[in-house]
Amino acid sequence: MLATVWSATLQGVQGHRVDVEVHVSSGLPSFTVVGLPDTAVRESRDRVRAAVLSSGFPWPSSRVTVNLAPSSLRKSGAGLDLAVAVGVLTATQLLAESHVAGTGFIGELGLDGSLRPVPGIVPMVDALGSAPVIVPMACVAEARLVSPHVRGARNLSEVVCALRKQAPWPEATSAPTPPVRACPDLTDVRGQPLGRRAVEVAAAGGHHLLLLGPPGSGKTMLATRLPGLLPPLCRADALEVTRVHSAAGLPPAAALVTRPPFRAPHHGATEVSLVGGGTAWLRPGEVSLAHCGVLFLDELGEFPTAVLDALRQPLEEGVVRVRRARGAADLPARVLLVGAMNPCPCGEGAVRGACRCSDAARARYERRLSGPLLDRFDLAVSLSRPEVGDLLGGVPGESTSVVAARVDAARGAAMARGVRCNAELAAAALRTCCPLSSAATSLLERRLLTGALSARGLHRVWRVARTVADLDDPDGPMTEEHVAEALALRAGRDSLTTNR
Amino acid sequence: MNPLPAQDAKQEESQLQEEDLACAAALASLGLSPARLRRLLAGARPTEVWSRVRSGSHPYDADGRLAAGCDGGLPERIERRCHSAGLSILVLGAAGYPRRLTDDPEAPAVLFVRGDGYALDGEPRAAVVGTRSASELGRRVAFDMGAALAASGAGVVSGLALGIDCAALSGAVTAVECSVAAPVAVLGTGHDTLGTAEQRRLAASIAETGAVISELPPGAPSARWRFAVRNRVMAGLADVVVVVECHAEGGALHTVQAARRRQVPVAAVPGSLRGSASEGTNALLTEGAFCVRDGSDMLSLLARLTDWVPASSRSTARPAPAPALPSGLGPLDASVLDALQGESLGLDALVLRTGLSLASVAVALERLADAGLALSEGGFWARSGSAPRP
């Protein structure tokens, strides 16, 4: 007797429909799973058998073969357990075929028959299209984000009873919504006009930002306030971010992720944990988890050079193309990169002569940052510790909401140019839609002639200057002031590149 | 002026054969301290010393450790290496050895010289020394001072450490074509173990006109103490030692101590009271060192201390004080220039001090930099004290 039940598996951030075919025939009692299963799937044999027996159903004393189709796709995780159990019950005619046809089953089984949540519910439910899907109760809220036809159950018996129409589907218990963590406010930052301006410009133009400064100069404080300045995600972006977070198994969200995410991995991070991959299902890395948000790398100089260089391609293309012998995945990774580092190993000397580090030690520290990666940072500012008076008294700076309004207007101006933000403007578009005033041109010319600016740097300064002008007045011209400010906002590079 | 009495003038210089030089070089490669090497070679022909050391019968080598390190081919090998590297070997008490060092109580017994050995004598010399972790301003002062000294015919002696030393020598090298004063670099390592490409380039251009000297033969391993010990050679070669920038403790102060032991006058450049890199120099000034600000101060100090007259040169003239405000600069620029007091300031501090917007400050700084009134060092700004670097 044969039964076919739908389920889904995960690869990268993409769900794929899997047909679970169960065949029960006469022969020596055995239980085989074929169709490129990974270890977790192969182990499901023992879980499924125990769960079926614990739930009070008989296990066929005959030959059971489970095939997971398409057999070319690698199946991973325990999410297929429920489908295998339902398939076996259908093949042994404990469930009618009409009960399960056209329905998807996703969930991990415990030995007692209980249903446990699995990561990646959103993309997997999405992959089943408009078919009704049965998921563990804890995943119902997450699954309903993408499909209205979702039923939840606490254990295998509930599923069987409801499928046989002996009992209604249990009501979804609304999981307690985790409190929304308020983003810290920019008004807490006292003084620091340069740092405040830098995060504002970074948020408005999507320019990658490098913060340099001694310990206690507010690098982390500024970076954590950057996501609050970004506009909320549009619905398409929110869906994609939710899908990525779900695929990575982050704590299930009760609602769509609408605020730009903020990820700050420790500098011990490996290459795979940062860009994604791994053996199981090509799990998204930190750069994908920060998709549409901010990836903050504190102590940039302490990250291994190879790990940082792995970020270069995702930063350029906005997507990580993970390729492995057993599979491939394109993970979205459009992030705003914020790096923070000390100006030298001892942390004290943005001004040469203030610290005791020798030139050689500084050069070694700076070599951690490869030139191409350093080039990705449109903004680089040297921060200094705030004055004592500013810390204790001082006038509180503008609040997040005031700055976010300006950022929103500037982003609107960029949208009118056909890009998401000014950092995406092509060189040709710069010339046509962002003309420079003659004073601004001559300022840039002088910098180019003295060799202080490269051709590539020119376009970066130009884009930042456009963002600065947008914050001023989206329709106004680009003046010398805007270009000078854009140059000042990348002057922190000078303190790094003195020894290159 | 030579501060030490020429007590050894009556001693005759011995004429050494080539094999003597090779044996002296071989003895220098055994890793002896300069004092032991000097005692070993004192008053005997290097060939004799070498054969006695090799046979293990030298009284200084009672435990036979030196003899264990010797092999018969060593002198030829070292001589070949020196020859291929273009090094000449100078031995204390022999012809060609610099007269300034002959009388020195701590004179190196053997010197390996790249370039012109006679450059070590002659013109009055100033040792321009300082810290490796110097401020941008310190480097500029050292560079300008080296250039001014060389252009007026005074030689510059320095180590070849990155920072002040390299800056001073680079200045001297750029100016030397219009004068007769040759720069001298004193190494703490062998000639073939210079750290960076910058140092190797600089050494090559110094050797073209002046001399690069070391107490170690090529290939000999160096040690940290060698750097401190070579400072006495700089002090011995100089008529005055000037410290441009140094921290509260550091190698430059070894040179100062060596200079004081030889009664060589010491000068220092005053610096910011809050900068770590000028702590040492400011302390030297309170201890009574001569106070100099730039190359022309150094030249007049040299002229005062010796009976030497600087060659007339444009560099001796003190640059005219900056005019009030060149045309094209407005009141905004003036207020930013006013705020640029003391040590270098970050943009943050400038914005806070002036109360202007970041854009206005940035534009003003661009204009001031164009007019030569302000300069940026690693993203930090300061008033530019002297004319732009050549």
mmCIF file of C-alpha atoms in Angstrom, chain A residues 4 19 22 54 69 90 92 99 108 136 138 147 187 206 220 223 265 275 288 356 366 383 398 427 455 467:
data_model
loop_
_atom_site.group_PDB
_atom_site.id
_atom_site.type_symbol
_atom_site.label_atom_id
_atom_site.label_comp_id
_atom_site.label_asym_id
_atom_site.label_seq_id
_atom_site.Cartn_x
_atom_site.Cartn_y
_atom_site.Cartn_z
ATOM 1 C CA THR A 4 2.041 10.277 -0.535
ATOM 2 C CA ASP A 19 6.798 14.511 -1.423
ATOM 3 C CA VAL A 22 5.512 5.680 2.141
ATOM 4 C CA SER A 54 3.166 6.198 22.143
ATOM 5 C CA ALA A 69 11.186 13.078 -3.564
ATOM 6 C CA THR A 90 -2.187 6.496 5.778
ATOM 7 C CA THR A 92 -1.663 1.293 6.917
ATOM 8 C CA HIS A 99 -7.860 13.181 4.723
ATOM 9 C CA GLU A 108 9.473 17.356 14.621
ATOM 10 C CA PRO A 136 3.479 22.501 15.589
ATOM 11 C CA ALA A 138 4.426 26.922 18.663
ATOM 12 C CA SER A 147 -0.255 31.569 4.637
ATOM 13 C CA THR A 187 19.709 62.285 22.110
ATOM 14 C CA GLY A 206 23.307 53.819 2.837
ATOM 15 C CA THR A 220 29.480 51.565 19.925
ATOM 16 C CA ALA A 223 26.486 52.469 15.978
ATOM 17 C CA PRO A 265 28.876 39.558 15.897
ATOM 18 C CA VAL A 275 28.723 34.931 5.405
ATOM 19 C CA SER A 288 22.304 37.846 5.839
ATOM 20 C CA ARG A 356 53.591 54.958 22.332
ATOM 21 C CA GLU A 366 46.253 48.568 9.985
ATOM 22 C CA LEU A 383 36.185 60.365 17.045
ATOM 23 C CA GLU A 398 18.721 66.166 18.435
ATOM 24 C CA ALA A 427 28.833 56.838 -11.987
ATOM 25 C CA ALA A 455 39.311 58.228 -9.294
ATOM 26 C CA THR A 467 23.501 62.641 0.435
#
